[in-house]
GROMACS .gro file of C-alpha atoms in nm:
model
  375
    1VAL     CA    1  -2.777  -3.793  -2.818
    2GLU     CA    2  -2.876  -4.130  -2.688
    3SER     CA    3  -3.162  -4.324  -2.516
    4ILE     CA    4  -3.076  -4.447  -2.183
    5GLY     CA    5  -3.378  -4.610  -2.055
    6PRO     CA    6  -3.748  -4.611  -2.075
    7GLY     CA    7  -3.811  -4.279  -2.296
    8VAL     CA    8  -3.534  -4.115  -2.122
    9ILE     CA    9  -3.277  -3.915  -2.348
   10ARG     CA   10  -2.934  -3.820  -2.278
   11CYS     CA   11  -2.804  -3.508  -2.456
   12LYS     CA   12  -2.614  -3.187  -2.423
   13ALA     CA   13  -2.721  -2.887  -2.250
   14ALA     CA   14  -2.564  -2.552  -2.138
   15VAL     CA   15  -2.627  -2.572  -1.758
   16ALA     CA   16  -2.611  -2.255  -1.532
   17TRP     CA   17  -2.491  -2.421  -1.206
   18GLU     CA   18  -2.457  -2.082  -1.001
   19PHE     CA   19  -2.555  -1.715  -1.020
   20ASN     CA   20  -2.318  -1.494  -1.227
   21GLN     CA   21  -2.092  -1.797  -1.343
   22PRO     CA   22  -2.022  -1.919  -1.677
   23LEU     CA   23  -2.245  -2.194  -1.837
   24VAL     CA   24  -2.112  -2.528  -1.844
   25ILE     CA   25  -2.197  -2.784  -2.137
   26GLU     CA   26  -2.305  -3.086  -1.956
   27GLU     CA   27  -2.482  -3.430  -2.054
   28VAL     CA   28  -2.818  -3.402  -1.934
   29GLU     CA   29  -3.110  -3.653  -1.911
   30VAL     CA   30  -3.434  -3.546  -2.041
   31ALA     CA   31  -3.740  -3.745  -1.926
   32PRO     CA   32  -4.027  -3.845  -2.127
   33PRO     CA   33  -4.315  -3.618  -2.163
   34GLN     CA   34  -4.591  -3.652  -1.922
   35GLU     CA   35  -4.964  -3.584  -1.958
   36LYS     CA   36  -5.048  -3.295  -2.185
   37GLU     CA   37  -4.651  -3.253  -2.253
   38ILE     CA   38  -4.449  -3.263  -2.547
   39ARG     CA   39  -4.068  -3.311  -2.590
   40ILE     CA   40  -3.911  -3.100  -2.846
   41LYS     CA   41  -3.555  -3.136  -3.033
   42ILE     CA   42  -3.441  -2.773  -3.010
   43VAL     CA   43  -3.281  -2.686  -3.369
   44ALA     CA   44  -3.188  -2.322  -3.286
   45THR     CA   45  -3.214  -2.095  -3.015
   46GLY     CA   46  -3.144  -1.709  -2.988
   47VAL     CA   47  -2.932  -1.568  -2.680
   48CYS     CA   48  -3.173  -1.329  -2.510
   49GLN     CA   49  -3.114  -1.022  -2.270
   50SER     CA   50  -3.336  -1.170  -2.034
   51ASP     CA   51  -3.173  -1.500  -2.012
   52LEU     CA   52  -2.846  -1.278  -1.937
   53TYR     CA   53  -3.033  -1.090  -1.680
   54PHE     CA   54  -3.179  -1.387  -1.472
   55LEU     CA   55  -2.794  -1.527  -1.491
   56SER     CA   56  -2.614  -1.224  -1.368
   57LYS     CA   57  -2.850  -0.938  -1.248
   58CYS     CA   58  -3.163  -1.078  -1.107
   59SER     CA   59  -3.277  -1.022  -0.750
   60ASN     CA   60  -3.349  -1.395  -0.703
   61GLN     CA   61  -3.025  -1.559  -0.704
   62THR     CA   62  -3.145  -1.888  -0.565
   63ALA     CA   63  -3.312  -2.043  -0.899
   64PHE     CA   64  -3.024  -2.250  -0.982
   65PRO     CA   65  -2.920  -2.478  -1.113
   66VAL     CA   66  -3.094  -2.384  -1.411
   67VAL     CA   67  -3.109  -2.439  -1.811
   68PHE     CA   68  -3.180  -2.111  -1.961
   69GLY     CA   69  -3.294  -2.018  -2.312
   70HIS     CA   70  -3.655  -1.943  -2.423
   71GLU     CA   71  -3.632  -1.795  -2.792
   72ALA     CA   72  -3.621  -2.110  -2.995
   73ALA     CA   73  -3.766  -2.324  -3.274
   74GLY     CA   74  -3.759  -2.709  -3.285
   75VAL     CA   75  -3.927  -3.034  -3.391
   76VAL     CA   76  -4.164  -3.240  -3.192
   77GLU     CA   77  -3.989  -3.549  -3.100
   78SER     CA   78  -4.261  -3.741  -2.872
   79ILE     CA   79  -4.580  -3.655  -2.715
   80GLY     CA   80  -4.732  -3.759  -2.359
   81PRO     CA   81  -5.077  -3.893  -2.268
   82GLY     CA   82  -5.380  -3.661  -2.372
   83VAL     CA   83  -5.194  -3.450  -2.639
   84THR     CA   84  -5.426  -3.385  -2.915
   85GLU     CA   85  -5.259  -3.085  -3.106
   86PHE     CA   86  -4.925  -3.199  -3.200
   87GLN     CA   87  -4.755  -3.508  -3.334
   88PRO     CA   88  -4.406  -3.614  -3.361
   89GLY     CA   89  -4.237  -3.458  -3.641
   90ASP     CA   90  -4.426  -3.109  -3.605
   91THR     CA   91  -4.213  -2.814  -3.653
   92VAL     CA   92  -4.283  -2.569  -3.331
   93ILE     CA   93  -4.178  -2.249  -3.155
   94PRO     CA   94  -4.199  -2.274  -2.773
   95LEU     CA   95  -4.387  -2.040  -2.582
   96PHE     CA   96  -4.285  -1.879  -2.243
   97MET     CA   97  -4.639  -1.705  -2.274
   98PRO     CA   98  -4.887  -2.004  -2.298
   99GLN     CA   99  -5.233  -1.998  -2.359
  100CYS     CA  100  -5.460  -2.240  -2.176
  101ARG     CA  101  -5.775  -2.114  -2.336
  102GLU     CA  102  -5.982  -2.174  -2.018
  103CYS     CA  103  -5.894  -1.904  -1.754
  104ARG     CA  104  -6.042  -1.552  -1.727
  105LEU     CA  105  -5.736  -1.405  -1.880
  106CYS     CA  106  -5.714  -1.621  -2.166
  107LYS     CA  107  -6.075  -1.578  -2.258
  108SER     CA  108  -6.033  -1.204  -2.256
  109PRO     CA  109  -5.947  -1.029  -2.592
  110LYS     CA  110  -5.769  -0.758  -2.376
  111THR     CA  111  -5.471  -0.931  -2.296
  112ASN     CA  112  -5.236  -1.222  -2.386
  113LEU     CA  113  -5.172  -1.319  -2.021
  114CYS     CA  114  -5.264  -1.657  -1.867
  115VAL     CA  115  -5.264  -1.774  -1.531
  116ASN     CA  116  -5.013  -2.051  -1.624
  117GLY     CA  117  -4.788  -1.764  -1.781
  118CYS     CA  118  -4.415  -1.724  -1.768
  119PRO     CA  119  -4.364  -2.041  -1.541
  120LEU     CA  120  -4.042  -2.111  -1.369
  121ARG     CA  121  -4.070  -2.459  -1.333
  122SER     CA  122  -4.014  -2.616  -0.982
  123PHE     CA  123  -3.745  -2.841  -0.946
  124GLU     CA  124  -3.990  -3.135  -0.880
  125ARG     CA  125  -4.169  -3.076  -1.214
  126SER     CA  126  -3.880  -3.030  -1.409
  127ARG     CA  127  -3.816  -3.284  -1.694
  128ILE     CA  128  -3.447  -3.203  -1.716
  129SER     CA  129  -3.174  -3.347  -1.451
  130CYS     CA  130  -2.791  -3.369  -1.434
  131LYS     CA  131  -2.566  -3.542  -1.208
  132GLY     CA  132  -2.861  -3.688  -1.008
  133ARG     CA  133  -2.991  -3.330  -0.974
  134LYS     CA  134  -3.311  -3.172  -1.111
  135LEU     CA  135  -3.239  -2.850  -1.299
  136LEU     CA  136  -3.487  -2.580  -1.313
  137GLN     CA  137  -3.649  -2.513  -1.666
  138PHE     CA  138  -3.638  -2.130  -1.722
  139LEU     CA  139  -3.983  -2.008  -1.815
  140GLY     CA  140  -4.093  -2.377  -1.871
  141THR     CA  141  -3.890  -2.377  -2.178
  142SER     CA  142  -3.505  -2.417  -2.140
  143SER     CA  143  -3.384  -2.404  -2.508
  144PHE     CA  144  -3.029  -2.419  -2.408
  145SER     CA  145  -3.058  -2.796  -2.444
  146GLU     CA  146  -3.069  -3.029  -2.736
  147PHE     CA  147  -3.395  -3.160  -2.615
  148THR     CA  148  -3.675  -3.023  -2.363
  149VAL     CA  149  -4.004  -3.089  -2.245
  150VAL     CA  150  -4.266  -2.838  -2.236
  151LYS     CA  151  -4.653  -2.830  -2.169
  152GLU     CA  152  -4.878  -2.882  -2.478
  153MET     CA  153  -5.008  -2.513  -2.436
  154SER     CA  154  -4.666  -2.381  -2.442
  155ALA     CA  155  -4.584  -2.441  -2.810
  156ALA     CA  156  -4.705  -2.312  -3.131
  157LYS     CA  157  -4.701  -2.524  -3.464
  158ILE     CA  158  -4.533  -2.360  -3.749
  159ASP     CA  159  -4.511  -2.404  -4.127
  160PRO     CA  160  -4.213  -2.676  -4.161
  161ALA     CA  161  -4.063  -2.453  -4.444
  162ALA     CA  162  -3.988  -2.192  -4.212
  163PRO     CA  163  -3.584  -2.183  -4.143
  164LEU     CA  164  -3.575  -2.242  -3.776
  165ASP     CA  165  -3.245  -2.069  -3.733
  166ARG     CA  166  -3.445  -1.758  -3.827
  167VAL     CA  167  -3.793  -1.771  -3.699
  168CYS     CA  168  -3.675  -1.864  -3.348
  169LEU     CA  169  -3.638  -1.502  -3.294
  170ILE     CA  170  -3.990  -1.463  -3.343
  171GLY     CA  171  -4.045  -1.657  -3.008
  172CYS     CA  172  -3.931  -1.355  -2.788
  173ALA     CA  173  -3.754  -1.052  -2.911
  174ILE     CA  174  -3.921  -0.959  -3.253
  175CYS     CA  175  -4.289  -1.023  -3.112
  176THR     CA  176  -4.191  -0.826  -2.798
  177GLY     CA  177  -4.077  -0.511  -2.976
  178TYR     CA  178  -4.310  -0.512  -3.286
  179GLY     CA  179  -4.602  -0.592  -3.075
  180ALA     CA  180  -4.535  -0.320  -2.822
  181ALA     CA  181  -4.587  -0.090  -3.105
  182VAL     CA  182  -4.857  -0.248  -3.317
  183ASN     CA  183  -5.051  -0.426  -3.022
  184THR     CA  184  -4.975  -0.220  -2.709
  185ALA     CA  185  -4.908   0.116  -2.821
  186LYS     CA  186  -5.132   0.096  -3.127
  187VAL     CA  187  -4.925   0.352  -3.295
  188GLU     CA  188  -5.096   0.554  -3.552
  189ALA     CA  189  -5.021   0.658  -3.930
  190GLY     CA  190  -4.837   0.981  -3.944
  191SER     CA  191  -4.746   0.986  -3.570
  192SER     CA  192  -4.410   1.038  -3.401
  193CYS     CA  193  -4.222   0.773  -3.228
  194ALA     CA  194  -3.928   0.750  -2.984
  195VAL     CA  195  -3.739   0.416  -2.925
  196PHE     CA  196  -3.507   0.383  -2.603
  197GLY     CA  197  -3.259   0.105  -2.654
  198LEU     CA  198  -3.159  -0.063  -2.981
  199GLY     CA  199  -3.111  -0.414  -2.887
  200ALA     CA  200  -3.324  -0.666  -3.077
  201VAL     CA  201  -3.652  -0.563  -2.882
  202GLY     CA  202  -3.580  -0.199  -2.943
  203LEU     CA  203  -3.503  -0.262  -3.332
  204ALA     CA  204  -3.822  -0.456  -3.357
  205ALA     CA  205  -4.011  -0.175  -3.201
  206VAL     CA  206  -3.874   0.046  -3.460
  207MET     CA  207  -3.982  -0.208  -3.719
  208GLY     CA  208  -4.324  -0.201  -3.559
  209CYS     CA  209  -4.357   0.178  -3.566
  210LYS     CA  210  -4.272   0.158  -3.926
  211ALA     CA  211  -4.526  -0.097  -4.017
  212ALA     CA  212  -4.794   0.090  -3.828
  213GLY     CA  213  -4.718   0.413  -4.064
  214ALA     CA  214  -4.541   0.644  -3.814
  215SER     CA  215  -4.397   0.920  -3.989
  216ARG     CA  216  -4.103   1.002  -3.763
  217ILE     CA  217  -3.927   0.732  -3.557
  218ILE     CA  218  -3.648   0.849  -3.335
  219ALA     CA  219  -3.406   0.573  -3.223
  220VAL     CA  220  -3.212   0.632  -2.892
  221ASP     CA  221  -2.889   0.460  -2.791
  222ILE     CA  222  -2.551   0.536  -2.628
  223ASN     CA  223  -2.396   0.280  -2.864
  224PRO     CA  224  -2.377   0.464  -3.223
  225ASP     CA  225  -2.292   0.122  -3.385
  226LYS     CA  226  -2.638   0.018  -3.378
  227PHE     CA  227  -2.776   0.331  -3.559
  228GLU     CA  228  -2.739   0.203  -3.919
  229LYS     CA  229  -2.948  -0.112  -3.834
  230ALA     CA  230  -3.199   0.108  -3.686
  231LYS     CA  231  -3.219   0.316  -4.025
  232VAL     CA  232  -3.235  -0.012  -4.207
  233LEU     CA  233  -3.546  -0.120  -4.007
  234GLY     CA  234  -3.730   0.220  -4.027
  235ALA     CA  235  -3.569   0.495  -3.795
  236THR     CA  236  -3.583   0.827  -3.965
  237ASP     CA  237  -3.358   0.990  -3.678
  238VAL     CA  238  -3.090   0.861  -3.436
  239VAL     CA  239  -2.982   1.035  -3.138
  240ASN     CA  240  -2.688   0.933  -2.883
  241PRO     CA  241  -2.795   1.102  -2.562
  242ASN     CA  242  -2.400   1.123  -2.472
  243ASP     CA  243  -2.356   1.384  -2.752
  244HIS     CA  244  -2.584   1.619  -2.580
  245SER     CA  245  -2.549   1.813  -2.242
  246ARG     CA  246  -2.942   1.861  -2.180
  247PRO     CA  247  -3.167   1.572  -2.077
  248ILE     CA  248  -3.278   1.331  -2.366
  249GLN     CA  249  -3.653   1.412  -2.287
  250GLN     CA  250  -3.587   1.774  -2.324
  251LEU     CA  251  -3.402   1.718  -2.660
  252LEU     CA  252  -3.677   1.489  -2.778
  253GLN     CA  253  -3.962   1.754  -2.697
  254GLU     CA  254  -3.768   2.023  -2.883
  255MET     CA  255  -3.717   1.802  -3.184
  256THR     CA  256  -4.077   1.735  -3.196
  257GLY     CA  257  -4.245   2.068  -3.088
  258GLY     CA  258  -4.368   1.932  -2.743
  259GLY     CA  259  -4.306   1.557  -2.720
  260VAL     CA  260  -4.365   1.240  -2.924
  261ASP     CA  261  -4.681   1.070  -2.955
  262PHE     CA  262  -4.549   0.753  -2.875
  263SER     CA  263  -4.242   0.614  -2.663
  264PHE     CA  264  -4.095   0.276  -2.596
  265GLU     CA  265  -3.843   0.194  -2.333
  266CYS     CA  266  -3.665  -0.136  -2.429
  267ILE     CA  267  -3.377  -0.158  -2.188
  268GLY     CA  268  -3.516  -0.239  -1.833
  269ASN     CA  269  -3.363   0.076  -1.661
  270VAL     CA  270  -3.622   0.261  -1.446
  271GLU     CA  271  -3.445   0.609  -1.525
  272VAL     CA  272  -3.503   0.560  -1.872
  273MET     CA  273  -3.841   0.453  -1.832
  274ARG     CA  274  -3.915   0.815  -1.675
  275SER     CA  275  -3.723   0.979  -1.958
  276ALA     CA  276  -3.935   0.782  -2.216
  277LEU     CA  277  -4.243   0.897  -2.028
  278GLU     CA  278  -4.119   1.260  -2.021
  279SER     CA  279  -4.042   1.258  -2.396
  280CYS     CA  280  -4.433   1.213  -2.463
  281ALA     CA  281  -4.660   1.491  -2.551
  282PRO     CA  282  -4.901   1.594  -2.277
  283GLY     CA  283  -5.249   1.514  -2.370
  284TRP     CA  284  -5.229   1.213  -2.553
  285GLY     CA  285  -4.843   1.060  -2.549
  286VAL     CA  286  -4.837   0.694  -2.475
  287SER     CA  287  -4.517   0.530  -2.312
  288VAL     CA  288  -4.487   0.174  -2.312
  289ILE     CA  289  -4.232  -0.032  -2.084
  290ALA     CA  290  -4.095  -0.337  -2.264
  291GLY     CA  291  -3.769  -0.383  -2.090
  292TRP     CA  292  -3.740  -0.590  -1.803
  293THR     CA  293  -3.601  -0.540  -1.445
  294ASP     CA  294  -3.707  -0.649  -1.090
  295MET     CA  295  -3.420  -0.466  -0.920
  296GLU     CA  296  -3.586  -0.111  -0.870
  297ASN     CA  297  -3.917   0.049  -0.887
  298PHE     CA  298  -4.002   0.335  -1.140
  299SER     CA  299  -4.148   0.671  -1.029
  300ALA     CA  300  -4.254   0.994  -1.173
  301PRO     CA  301  -4.445   1.306  -1.067
  302PRO     CA  302  -4.823   1.219  -1.084
  303ILE     CA  303  -4.867   1.557  -1.280
  304HIS     CA  304  -4.707   1.370  -1.580
  305LEU     CA  305  -5.014   1.141  -1.594
  306MET     CA  306  -5.290   1.384  -1.475
  307THR     CA  307  -5.203   1.590  -1.787
  308GLY     CA  308  -5.310   1.293  -2.009
  309ARG     CA  309  -5.000   1.094  -2.088
  310LYS     CA  310  -5.042   0.721  -2.059
  311TRP     CA  311  -4.800   0.478  -1.916
  312THR     CA  312  -4.818   0.110  -1.970
  313GLY     CA  313  -4.624  -0.189  -2.032
  314THR     CA  314  -4.610  -0.519  -2.226
  315LEU     CA  315  -4.509  -0.885  -2.229
  316PHE     CA  316  -4.463  -1.062  -2.545
  317GLY     CA  317  -4.574  -0.751  -2.720
  318GLY     CA  318  -4.935  -0.862  -2.642
  319GLU     CA  319  -4.908  -1.137  -2.896
  320LYS     CA  320  -5.171  -1.418  -2.811
  321TRP     CA  321  -5.060  -1.731  -2.991
  322ILE     CA  322  -5.272  -2.049  -2.993
  323SER     CA  323  -5.089  -2.375  -3.025
  324ALA     CA  324  -5.306  -2.491  -3.294
  325SER     CA  325  -5.279  -2.210  -3.534
  326GLU     CA  326  -4.966  -2.078  -3.687
  327PRO     CA  327  -4.847  -1.728  -3.535
  328ALA     CA  328  -4.928  -1.446  -3.784
  329MET     CA  329  -4.569  -1.321  -3.742
  330VAL     CA  330  -4.420  -1.638  -3.879
  331ARG     CA  331  -4.655  -1.616  -4.181
  332ALA     CA  332  -4.555  -1.244  -4.231
  333TYR     CA  333  -4.172  -1.354  -4.240
  334LEU     CA  334  -4.244  -1.622  -4.491
  335ASP     CA  335  -4.438  -1.379  -4.711
  336ARG     CA  336  -4.147  -1.146  -4.696
  337LYS     CA  337  -4.363  -0.873  -4.508
  338LEU     CA  338  -4.141  -0.903  -4.182
  339MET     CA  339  -3.774  -0.852  -4.149
  340VAL     CA  340  -3.596  -1.121  -3.923
  341ASP     CA  341  -3.266  -1.212  -4.086
  342GLU     CA  342  -3.153  -0.845  -4.027
  343PHE     CA  343  -3.155  -0.898  -3.658
  344ILE     CA  344  -2.897  -1.168  -3.658
  345THR     CA  345  -2.504  -1.060  -3.615
  346HIS     CA  346  -2.375  -1.388  -3.508
  347ASN     CA  347  -2.421  -1.768  -3.573
  348LEU     CA  348  -2.272  -1.982  -3.335
  349ARG     CA  349  -2.295  -2.335  -3.166
  350LEU     CA  350  -2.435  -2.438  -2.847
  351GLU     CA  351  -2.076  -2.511  -2.728
  352GLN     CA  352  -2.013  -2.138  -2.780
  353ILE     CA  353  -2.269  -2.014  -2.546
  354ASN     CA  354  -2.027  -1.827  -2.331
  355GLU     CA  355  -1.900  -1.642  -2.617
  356ALA     CA  356  -2.266  -1.538  -2.708
  357VAL     CA  357  -2.316  -1.437  -2.357
  358GLU     CA  358  -1.985  -1.208  -2.358
  359LEU     CA  359  -2.076  -1.053  -2.699
  360MET     CA  360  -2.441  -0.962  -2.575
  361LYS     CA  361  -2.279  -0.820  -2.238
  362ASN     CA  362  -2.043  -0.595  -2.443
  363GLY     CA  363  -2.287  -0.454  -2.669
  364ARG     CA  364  -2.129  -0.628  -2.987
  365CYS     CA  365  -2.412  -0.824  -3.069
  366ILE     CA  366  -2.774  -0.766  -3.178
  367ARG     CA  367  -2.873  -1.126  -3.183
  368ALA     CA  368  -2.665  -1.474  -3.154
  369VAL     CA  369  -2.834  -1.758  -3.274
  370LEU     CA  370  -2.712  -2.100  -3.156
  371SER     CA  371  -2.725  -2.389  -3.362
  372VAL     CA  372  -2.829  -2.677  -3.126
  373SER     CA  373  -2.925  -2.981  -3.304
  374PRO     CA  374  -2.948  -3.067  -3.653
  375GLN     CA  375  -3.309  -3.059  -3.817
   0.00000   0.00000   0.00000
């Protein structure tokens, strides 16, 4: 890391130059923060399935070159003009779901959306460049870089005692899954739940169902290696659809006397979305889509909804973080009321990013955490 001009930092980043190609560790230039922006030294970042999706599956293959990464934690290095809620040295989690606190969405307690939400920064507004070219900042974050610049409203201050190589996971996967159960579905005590897909988001949904008091939590995945972890986090039953000849929704209906009260699709597969809906009990069953895809549309017979099932979705688990206040999930982890360490299966360096990508693609990893910069 070195300073090469008025406020410009030269550092390392993993750059995706082309769609579905290996990431390349490059020296990049990170410009100083502008009005209402902060520059963050990224200490640790998780490698999320969403990063892999936009790298190798997304229908939009033109958003390159780009620096991926959005599940991170770090330290504020400098602040731009007009910043009032952060100082250099503050420990933060970047947010891909910002809160401007002024728009109609932010002012509503019904949603965590914001009109500024989930930005894929334009090349012109990016603060990261390499070899004379601007690099897109994925979701306005770009944590696969030693330094990044985000809007003031796109970060949350956390307790400096929090281990950044752990709480970085709260910045996406754990909030998404846990919140899908607690905030979006509002799982009830004594209820039955089914979670489809046991990646980090699905396992967090299992944990959220348990925290909400569900009496039966059925974890569904075609990779049986994930079943023990699911049990640790609260699953009461585990099911591999490949072990059964009948459709998974029929099996779950039989197991629960007519269908579960709540189901969660945590993969991003439209066929599984329908299976999750059809596994719900008629009359009151709620199915939540937490897995991302833009490749296909989902469909289901209208009678499934006319008979009382509800089909909904979630982004970031409905968590509504405000930059000036510590997220409750971080405090819960520090108070030992939330499991996080259990999700981490691999600890690697930024230079090993492609190894992490392959581990995720092959289903051999729940979450890899990359060490990016020393704290």
